[in-house]
Amino acid sequence: MIATLKAEEPSQLQLVEREDVDDEEDLFEAIDKLISAGINAGDVKKLQDAGIYTCNGLMMYTKKNLTGIKGLSEAKVEKICEAAEKIVNFGYITGSDALLRRKSVIRITTGSQALDELLGGGIETSCITEAFGECRSGKTQLAHTLCVSTQVPFSPSWLMKYYNRPDRIIPIAERFGMDPGAVLDNIVYARAYTYEHQYNLLLGLAAKMSEEPFRLLIVDSVIALFRVDFTGRGELAERQQKLAQMLSPKIAEEFNVAVYMTNQVIADPGGGVFISDPKKPAGGHVLAHAATIRLMFRKGKGEQRVCKVFDAPNLPEAEAISFYLNFSVDFSDYPKSLPVV
């Protein structure tokens, strides 16, 4: 299942915090700019039909892939790439410029102060966050909570929008004192039935994100359809290749959106008798390398759910206890602002 959350205008406080960062529209260059650079409008339309709507996204494709688009010859692709390179700076930049770009990263609050502290402020944009664990461990509930928590006025990120089970969104919205109908109206949702359908839905997101500002993409679950559509070791190589194509961070980086995906677990026969819970995330090394931040969820006592930083480039290994399943998180004492790193 795929859900995208759309952003509203930022509050005045957030504008002050990010005044040294370029406007949201400057984060990517529309593919239409190629026309003014001498590219035929018909060829630009072919790129859009292939799911490429920004010059930034175009630069993330190989020339081999671009020549696979019907009607685009090697000569045309060469000319298109040269024009895009003049519009988008994909070359070397200084460390100071990299730090400035880093300030455009937004952290979406989870609604749990303990979990936000564990994650350094919340779920990051421009990267992929994977949450894996057994059934009822809190993965999807966090996804639902993110959809509502991003719409509260004191969210440290911009105001957002959401998906999945509408009946589960309603009580979360009510806890925040928000209009459930307004929250649900902000949701853009699609259900995938095969891995190919899921991939095509992801490609179609570029068109929506190039027209309106989005902030969050949720894929729940990323591996489920692959485990159904591919069976046995004979299809494992093809499955992993298709999975790798779907897990490209292009959307996250191109549109500065947070990608939150849930994952299932499988038994680990090699875990040994000394490991109390020998389970590991599905998807193998392909999924492991694709995710920027990996979170492991497990059941605690009663309704408690425990989240552990399993792997992250900038976070220490630690745990946080959250209460997602009974909607009992108390936001009354939640801080009104968090640092944007």
Coordinates of C-alpha atoms in Angstrom, one line a residue:
M1 CA 0.0 0.0 0.0
I2 CA 1.2 3.5 -0.8
A3 CA 0.3 6.7 0.8
T4 CA 1.6 10.2 0.2
L5 CA 1.3 13.2 2.6
K6 CA 0.9 16.6 1.1
A7 CA 2.3 19.8 2.7
E8 CA 0.5 23.0 3.4
E9 CA 2.1 26.5 3.7
P10 CA 4.7 26.6 6.5
S11 CA 4.0 28.6 9.7
Q12 CA 5.7 31.9 10.4
L13 CA 7.9 30.3 13.0
Q14 CA 9.1 27.7 10.6
L15 CA 9.8 30.4 8.0
V16 CA 12.1 32.2 10.5
E17 CA 13.9 29.0 11.4
R18 CA 14.5 28.3 7.7
E19 CA 15.0 31.8 6.3
D20 CA 18.5 31.0 5.2
V21 CA 17.3 28.1 3.1
D22 CA 16.0 28.5 -0.5
D23 CA 12.2 28.3 -1.1
E24 CA 10.6 24.9 -1.5
E25 CA 10.2 25.5 -5.2
D26 CA 13.9 25.9 -5.6
L27 CA 14.6 22.3 -4.4
F28 CA 14.1 21.0 -7.9
E29 CA 13.9 22.3 -11.5
A30 CA 10.8 21.4 -13.6
I31 CA 11.4 19.3 -16.7
D32 CA 9.7 22.0 -18.7
K33 CA 12.8 24.2 -18.4
L34 CA 14.4 22.0 -21.0
I35 CA 12.3 23.6 -23.6
S36 CA 13.9 27.0 -23.0
A37 CA 17.2 25.2 -23.2
G38 CA 16.5 24.1 -26.8
I39 CA 14.9 20.7 -26.2
N40 CA 11.8 19.8 -28.4
A41 CA 8.5 20.0 -26.4
G42 CA 7.6 16.6 -27.8
D43 CA 10.7 15.0 -26.4
V44 CA 10.0 16.6 -23.0
K45 CA 6.5 15.1 -23.1
K46 CA 8.0 11.7 -23.7
L47 CA 10.1 12.2 -20.6
Q48 CA 7.0 13.1 -18.6
D49 CA 5.1 10.0 -20.0
A50 CA 8.0 8.0 -18.6
G51 CA 7.6 9.5 -15.2
I52 CA 10.3 12.1 -15.3
Y53 CA 9.0 15.5 -14.3
T54 CA 12.1 17.3 -13.0
C55 CA 15.6 18.0 -14.3
N56 CA 16.9 16.7 -11.0
G57 CA 15.1 13.4 -11.5
L58 CA 16.4 13.2 -15.1
M59 CA 20.0 13.4 -13.8
M60 CA 19.3 10.3 -11.7
Y61 CA 18.7 8.1 -14.8
T62 CA 21.5 6.5 -16.8
K63 CA 21.6 7.3 -20.5
K64 CA 21.0 3.6 -21.2
N65 CA 17.6 3.9 -19.4
L66 CA 16.7 7.1 -21.2
T67 CA 17.4 5.6 -24.6
G68 CA 14.9 2.9 -23.6
I69 CA 12.2 5.5 -23.7
K70 CA 10.3 5.2 -27.0
G71 CA 11.2 7.9 -29.4
L72 CA 14.4 9.0 -27.8
S73 CA 17.5 8.2 -29.7
E74 CA 21.1 8.3 -28.3
A75 CA 21.7 11.7 -30.0
K76 CA 18.5 13.1 -28.4
V77 CA 19.4 11.7 -25.0
E78 CA 22.9 13.2 -25.2
K79 CA 21.5 16.6 -26.0
I80 CA 18.9 16.4 -23.2
C81 CA 21.5 15.4 -20.6
E82 CA 23.7 18.3 -21.7
A83 CA 20.9 20.7 -21.3
A84 CA 19.9 19.3 -17.9
E85 CA 23.5 19.6 -16.6
K86 CA 23.5 23.3 -17.4
I87 CA 20.2 23.7 -15.4
V88 CA 21.1 21.5 -12.4
N89 CA 24.4 21.5 -10.6
F90 CA 25.1 17.9 -9.9
G91 CA 28.9 18.4 -9.6
Y92 CA 31.2 19.0 -6.7
I93 CA 30.2 21.4 -3.9
T94 CA 32.0 22.7 -0.8
G95 CA 31.4 21.3 2.6
S96 CA 29.8 24.6 3.6
D97 CA 27.3 24.2 0.7
A98 CA 26.6 20.7 1.7
L99 CA 25.8 21.8 5.3
L100 CA 23.5 24.5 3.9
R101 CA 21.6 21.9 1.9
R102 CA 21.4 19.8 5.0
K103 CA 19.4 22.6 6.6
S104 CA 16.6 21.9 4.1
V105 CA 16.1 18.5 5.8
I106 CA 12.9 18.5 7.9
R107 CA 12.1 16.2 10.8
I108 CA 8.6 15.0 11.1
T109 CA 7.5 14.4 14.7
T110 CA 6.4 10.9 15.7
G111 CA 4.2 12.3 18.4
S112 CA 6.3 10.5 21.0
Q113 CA 8.9 12.7 22.8
A114 CA 11.0 9.6 23.7
L115 CA 11.0 8.3 20.1
D116 CA 11.7 11.8 18.7
E117 CA 14.8 12.1 21.0
L118 CA 15.9 8.6 19.8
L119 CA 15.7 9.7 16.2
G120 CA 17.3 13.1 16.7
G121 CA 14.0 15.0 16.2
G122 CA 11.8 12.7 14.1
I123 CA 11.5 11.1 10.7
E124 CA 13.9 12.8 8.3
T125 CA 13.1 14.0 4.8
S126 CA 15.5 13.2 1.9
C127 CA 16.1 9.7 3.2
I128 CA 14.4 6.3 3.6
T129 CA 13.4 5.1 7.0
E130 CA 12.6 1.4 7.4
A131 CA 10.6 0.0 10.3
F132 CA 10.6 -3.8 10.6
G133 CA 9.2 -6.1 13.2
E134 CA 6.6 -8.8 13.7
C135 CA 2.8 -8.2 13.4
R136 CA 1.3 -5.8 15.9
S137 CA 4.7 -4.4 16.9
G138 CA 3.6 -0.8 16.1
K139 CA 5.0 -0.2 12.6
T140 CA 1.8 0.7 10.8
Q141 CA 0.5 2.5 13.9
L142 CA 3.5 4.8 13.7
A143 CA 2.6 5.5 10.1
H144 CA -0.9 6.5 11.0
T145 CA 0.3 8.7 13.8
L146 CA 2.8 10.4 11.5
C147 CA -0.1 11.4 9.2
V148 CA -1.8 13.3 12.0
S149 CA 1.1 14.6 14.0
T150 CA 2.4 16.4 11.0
Q151 CA -0.7 18.5 10.9
V152 CA -0.6 19.9 14.4
P153 CA 0.3 23.6 14.6
F154 CA 3.4 23.0 16.8
S155 CA 4.9 20.4 14.6
P156 CA 8.6 21.0 14.2
S157 CA 8.2 20.2 10.5
W158 CA 5.8 21.7 8.0
L159 CA 2.1 21.0 8.2
M160 CA 1.3 17.7 6.4
K161 CA -1.3 15.3 5.1
Y162 CA -2.2 11.2 5.1
Y163 CA -3.7 7.3 4.4
N164 CA -4.6 3.6 4.9
R165 CA -7.3 2.8 7.5
P166 CA -9.5 5.9 7.8
D167 CA -11.2 4.5 11.0
R168 CA -7.8 4.4 12.7
I169 CA -7.0 8.0 11.6
I170 CA -10.1 9.4 13.3
P171 CA -9.3 8.7 17.0
I172 CA -5.7 10.0 16.5
A173 CA -7.0 13.2 15.0
E174 CA -9.5 13.6 17.8
R175 CA -6.6 13.2 20.4
F176 CA -5.0 16.2 18.7
G177 CA -8.2 18.2 18.8
M178 CA -8.3 18.3 15.0
D179 CA -11.2 17.8 12.6
P180 CA -11.0 14.2 11.4
G181 CA -12.8 15.0 8.2
A182 CA -10.2 17.7 7.3
V183 CA -7.4 15.4 8.2
L184 CA -8.8 12.6 6.0
D185 CA -9.3 15.0 3.1
N186 CA -5.6 15.6 3.1
I187 CA -4.9 12.0 2.3
V188 CA -3.7 10.7 -1.0
Y189 CA -3.9 6.9 -1.0
A190 CA -3.5 4.0 -3.5
R191 CA -3.5 0.2 -2.9
A192 CA -1.2 -2.0 -4.9
Y193 CA -2.0 -5.6 -5.9
T194 CA 1.2 -6.7 -7.5
Y195 CA 4.8 -5.6 -7.3
E196 CA 4.5 -4.2 -10.8
H197 CA 1.4 -2.2 -9.8
Q198 CA 3.3 -0.9 -6.8
Y199 CA 6.2 0.1 -9.0
N200 CA 4.0 2.0 -11.4
L201 CA 2.2 3.8 -8.6
L202 CA 5.6 5.0 -7.3
L203 CA 6.5 6.2 -10.8
G204 CA 3.3 8.2 -11.0
L205 CA 4.1 10.1 -7.8
A206 CA 6.6 12.3 -9.6
A207 CA 3.8 13.9 -11.5
K208 CA 1.9 14.8 -8.3
M209 CA 5.0 15.9 -6.4
S210 CA 6.1 18.2 -9.3
E211 CA 2.8 20.0 -9.1
E212 CA 2.2 20.3 -5.4
P213 CA 4.6 20.2 -2.3
F214 CA 4.5 16.8 -0.6
R215 CA 6.5 15.9 2.5
L216 CA 5.9 12.2 3.3
L217 CA 5.6 8.9 1.4
I218 CA 4.6 5.7 3.2
V219 CA 4.9 2.3 1.7
D220 CA 3.2 -0.4 3.8
S221 CA 4.6 -3.0 3.3
V222 CA 7.5 -2.7 0.9
I223 CA 8.2 -6.5 0.7
A224 CA 4.8 -8.1 1.0
L225 CA 4.0 -8.3 -2.7
F226 CA 7.4 -9.4 -3.7
R227 CA 7.1 -12.4 -1.4
V228 CA 3.9 -13.3 -3.1
D229 CA 4.8 -12.7 -6.7
F230 CA 8.2 -14.3 -6.6
T231 CA 8.6 -17.9 -5.2
G232 CA 11.6 -20.2 -4.7
R233 CA 15.3 -19.6 -5.0
G234 CA 15.1 -19.7 -8.8
E235 CA 13.4 -16.3 -8.8
L236 CA 15.3 -14.8 -6.0
A237 CA 17.9 -12.9 -8.2
E238 CA 15.1 -11.4 -10.3
R239 CA 13.1 -10.5 -7.2
Q240 CA 16.1 -8.7 -5.6
Q241 CA 16.8 -6.8 -8.8
K242 CA 13.2 -5.6 -9.1
L243 CA 13.2 -4.7 -5.4
A244 CA 16.4 -2.7 -5.8
Q245 CA 14.9 -0.7 -8.6
M246 CA 11.8 0.2 -6.5
L247 CA 14.0 1.2 -3.5
S248 CA 15.9 3.9 -5.3
P249 CA 16.1 7.0 -3.1
K250 CA 15.3 9.2 -6.2
I251 CA 11.9 10.4 -4.9
A252 CA 13.2 11.2 -1.4
E253 CA 16.1 13.3 -2.6
E254 CA 14.5 14.8 -5.7
F255 CA 11.5 16.3 -3.8
N256 CA 12.9 16.4 -0.2
V257 CA 10.3 14.0 1.1
A258 CA 10.5 11.6 4.0
V259 CA 10.0 8.0 2.9
Y260 CA 8.8 5.7 5.7
M261 CA 8.4 2.0 4.8
T262 CA 7.4 -0.9 6.9
N263 CA 9.0 -4.3 6.4
Q264 CA 8.3 -7.8 7.6
V265 CA 10.6 -10.2 9.4
I266 CA 11.6 -13.8 8.7
A267 CA 13.0 -16.5 10.9
D268 CA 16.8 -16.6 11.0
P269 CA 17.9 -20.3 11.3
G270 CA 21.4 -19.1 11.8
G271 CA 20.5 -17.0 14.8
G272 CA 21.6 -19.7 17.2
V273 CA 20.2 -21.0 20.4
F274 CA 21.5 -18.2 22.5
I275 CA 19.4 -15.5 20.7
S276 CA 16.0 -15.2 22.3
D277 CA 14.2 -13.9 19.2
P278 CA 16.0 -15.1 16.1
K279 CA 14.2 -13.0 13.5
K280 CA 15.7 -10.7 10.8
P281 CA 14.2 -8.2 8.4
A282 CA 13.0 -9.5 5.0
G283 CA 14.6 -8.3 1.8
G284 CA 18.2 -9.2 2.4
H285 CA 21.1 -7.0 1.6
V286 CA 19.3 -5.1 -1.1
L287 CA 16.8 -3.6 1.3
A288 CA 19.5 -3.2 4.0
H289 CA 21.6 -1.0 1.8
A290 CA 18.6 1.0 0.4
A291 CA 17.4 2.2 3.8
T292 CA 19.2 5.1 5.4
I293 CA 17.8 4.5 8.9
R294 CA 16.5 1.1 10.0
L295 CA 14.3 0.8 13.1
M296 CA 13.4 -2.5 14.8
F297 CA 10.0 -2.7 16.6
R298 CA 9.0 -5.3 19.1
K299 CA 6.3 -5.9 21.6
G300 CA 6.9 -4.9 25.2
K301 CA 4.7 -5.4 28.3
G302 CA 1.0 -5.1 27.7
E303 CA 0.4 -2.3 25.1
Q304 CA 4.0 -1.1 25.2
R305 CA 6.0 -1.1 22.0
V306 CA 9.7 -0.8 21.9
C307 CA 11.6 0.9 19.0
K308 CA 15.4 0.3 18.6
V309 CA 17.7 2.0 16.2
F310 CA 19.0 -1.0 14.3
D311 CA 21.2 0.9 11.8
A312 CA 21.7 4.6 11.1
P313 CA 24.6 6.8 9.9
N314 CA 24.2 9.5 12.5
L315 CA 22.3 7.9 15.4
P316 CA 23.7 5.8 18.3
E317 CA 22.2 2.4 18.9
A318 CA 19.5 2.9 21.5
E319 CA 15.9 2.1 22.4
A320 CA 12.7 4.0 23.2
I321 CA 9.4 2.7 24.7
S322 CA 6.3 4.0 23.0
F323 CA 2.5 3.4 23.4
Y324 CA 1.0 3.3 20.0
L325 CA -1.6 0.6 19.9
N326 CA -4.0 2.1 22.4
F327 CA -3.6 5.7 21.2
S328 CA -2.7 6.7 24.8
V329 CA 0.3 9.0 24.0
D330 CA -0.1 12.3 25.9
F331 CA 0.8 15.3 23.7
S332 CA -0.2 17.9 26.3
D333 CA 3.4 18.3 27.6
Y334 CA 5.0 17.9 24.2
P335 CA 7.6 20.6 23.5
K336 CA 6.3 23.3 21.1
S337 CA 9.5 23.3 19.0
L338 CA 12.4 21.0 18.2
P339 CA 15.7 21.9 16.6
V340 CA 16.0 21.3 12.8
V341 CA 19.4 19.8 12.2

